Amino acid sequence: MEIEFLNLVAVNNGAHFVFIESVCKRLELETELLKNEYFKKAADALKVAFNEENRCFALSKKHASTDEILAADADRDTMLSAYNRSVKSFLRVSTPDLHAAAKTLWQSLVDYAIKPTMQLERETGAIKNLLDDCEQKYSAEVAKLGLQTMLASLKTANAKVSELLYSRTTEQSKQAAGALRKARQESDEAYKQVRKVANAMAVLGSAEVQKPFADFVNQLIKRYEDEVLPKAKKKDEGKKPDDEDKKGKEDKKPEGGDKPKPDDKKPGEGGDDKGKLGGEHGSVTVTPKS
C-alpha cells in the first residue's frame, strides 16, 4: 500500500507541527521498517528536521523571558496601585499643606491615566515619565507626604520590566528571518523522502512490513484532508436563479404565438416556475469554510 499525497504547504504552522510530530512518533514503533538502511536514514533525517521545526515553532510563540516580564509587570502594577491609594488617602486629610501636596500628585496621576491593562511598552514609558515628574517637578510634594521609598520601589520595578523587554527584543532580533518557514520546508523535504522510500519498499517486496506504517499515515492524511485543509467553495454547476426564472417563463410560451396562454394554476403548483428558485434546473451547493 502506498502512502497518499498531502499538500503540507497549505497546512497552518500548528497543524504542520502536529503532523510531522505524529509521523515521527509512529516511526519509533516501526522496528522492522527501520531495519532497512535507506528507510532508517530517511527517518533519522526527518527527526532532525522536526527537532529544528520544534525549536523555531516554540520561539515564534513565546520567548523565554515572557514569564519574567509578566511577573515583573504584576509587581509593578501592585506598587503603582499602592502609590495611587496612598495619594488618594492624603486627599481626605484636613491639614492644608498635606491636602495641597496630595492634590498636586493626584492630578499628575489623572493626567497620565496609567492602567494595568495598558500595552507593556506604553505603560513602561508612562510610568517612567510619571516618576521623572515626581523626582523633579513634585519632589517637594513627595517629600511632604513621605512617599520617596514607595516611588523608589516603583522605579526599580519599572526599570526591570524595561530591561526585560529590551532583552527579549534583542534575542528575537538575532533569529534569522523566516526561520520557522525554512524549518517547515526542511521537514517537508525529509517527510517526502520517508514517503518515497516507504512506497518504494511496498513495490519492491516489503509491502507486508510497510503496510502498518502506510495505514497510519494515510489515516492521518485523510483526517487532515477532511478536517484541517481549507475547503474550496464549489462552483455553481447550474445557471443563475434569474436565468432559471427566465427559462421557466419561456417554457410557458405557446407554440403558435408570442403571448402565453392563461394558466389557472398558481405559481409553485406546477403550471409555472415563478416562485421557484431555478425550478427544476441545477442547484447551488455551498461548502462551509473550515
XYZ file of C-alpha atoms in Angstrom, residues 112-218:
107
model
C -1.096 60.134 32.912
C -4.145 57.836 33.351
C -1.957 54.749 33.748
C -3.858 51.458 33.848
C -2.577 47.896 34.433
C -4.277 46.837 31.188
C -2.150 49.180 29.075
C 0.214 47.744 26.470
C 3.540 46.906 28.165
C 5.843 49.382 26.427
C 3.240 52.133 26.663
C 2.763 51.583 30.402
C 6.511 51.430 30.967
C 7.030 54.777 29.259
C 4.132 56.424 31.080
C 5.370 55.302 34.498
C 8.891 56.494 33.708
C 7.580 59.961 32.864
C 5.405 59.982 35.991
C 8.426 59.105 38.123
C 10.538 61.785 36.445
C 7.900 64.366 37.344
C 7.810 63.134 40.946
C 11.598 63.388 41.229
C 11.833 66.831 39.647
C 8.659 68.948 39.479
C 6.924 67.434 42.509
C 9.845 66.419 44.714
C 8.670 68.761 47.498
C 5.150 67.273 47.487
C 6.539 63.713 47.520
C 8.811 64.541 50.457
C 5.971 66.226 52.349
C 3.855 63.059 52.093
C 6.806 60.734 52.728
C 6.358 58.716 49.524
C 10.026 58.547 48.477
C 10.533 54.866 49.404
C 7.352 53.793 47.655
C 8.289 55.612 44.459
C 11.836 54.203 44.605
C 10.377 50.676 44.659
C 8.102 51.517 41.742
C 11.066 52.882 39.803
C 13.058 49.668 40.369
C 10.139 47.504 39.230
C 9.549 49.626 36.140
C 13.242 49.520 35.232
C 13.176 45.722 35.478
C 10.271 45.477 33.047
C 12.027 47.851 30.658
C 15.238 45.813 30.815
C 13.419 42.525 30.186
C 11.562 43.993 27.203
C 14.834 45.220 25.733
C 16.454 41.825 26.300
C 13.585 39.998 24.594
C 13.733 42.285 21.576
C 17.492 41.749 21.320
C 17.117 37.960 21.374
C 14.318 37.990 18.839
C 16.334 40.214 16.513
C 19.055 37.543 16.435
C 16.690 34.988 14.966
C 17.046 34.501 11.245
C 14.157 35.929 9.269
C 11.755 33.196 8.229
C 13.393 30.595 10.490
C 10.153 28.704 11.037
C 9.290 28.794 7.345
C 12.705 27.384 6.493
C 12.397 24.686 9.160
C 8.995 23.689 7.776
C 10.435 23.346 4.298
C 13.213 21.113 5.596
C 10.673 18.946 7.434
C 8.614 18.689 4.253
C 11.594 17.522 2.231
C 12.552 14.979 4.884
C 8.973 13.680 5.064
C 8.833 13.368 1.263
C 11.925 11.168 1.423
C 10.359 8.946 4.106
C 7.239 8.604 1.961
C 9.263 7.913 -1.168
C 11.337 5.156 0.460
C 8.293 3.615 2.141
C 6.391 3.493 -1.150
C 9.414 2.011 -2.918
C 9.626 -0.729 -0.285
C 5.967 -1.597 -0.909
C 6.684 -2.019 -4.621
C 9.931 -3.935 -4.119
C 8.542 -6.720 -1.947
C 8.296 -5.307 1.583
C 4.599 -4.472 1.451
C 3.727 -6.566 4.486
C 6.260 -4.750 6.664
C 5.404 -1.359 5.201
C 1.599 -1.644 5.368
C 1.008 -0.761 9.090
C 3.020 2.441 8.705
C 1.269 3.323 5.450
C -2.143 2.656 7.021
C -1.343 5.002 9.891
C -0.052 7.836 7.710
C -2.927 7.507 5.241
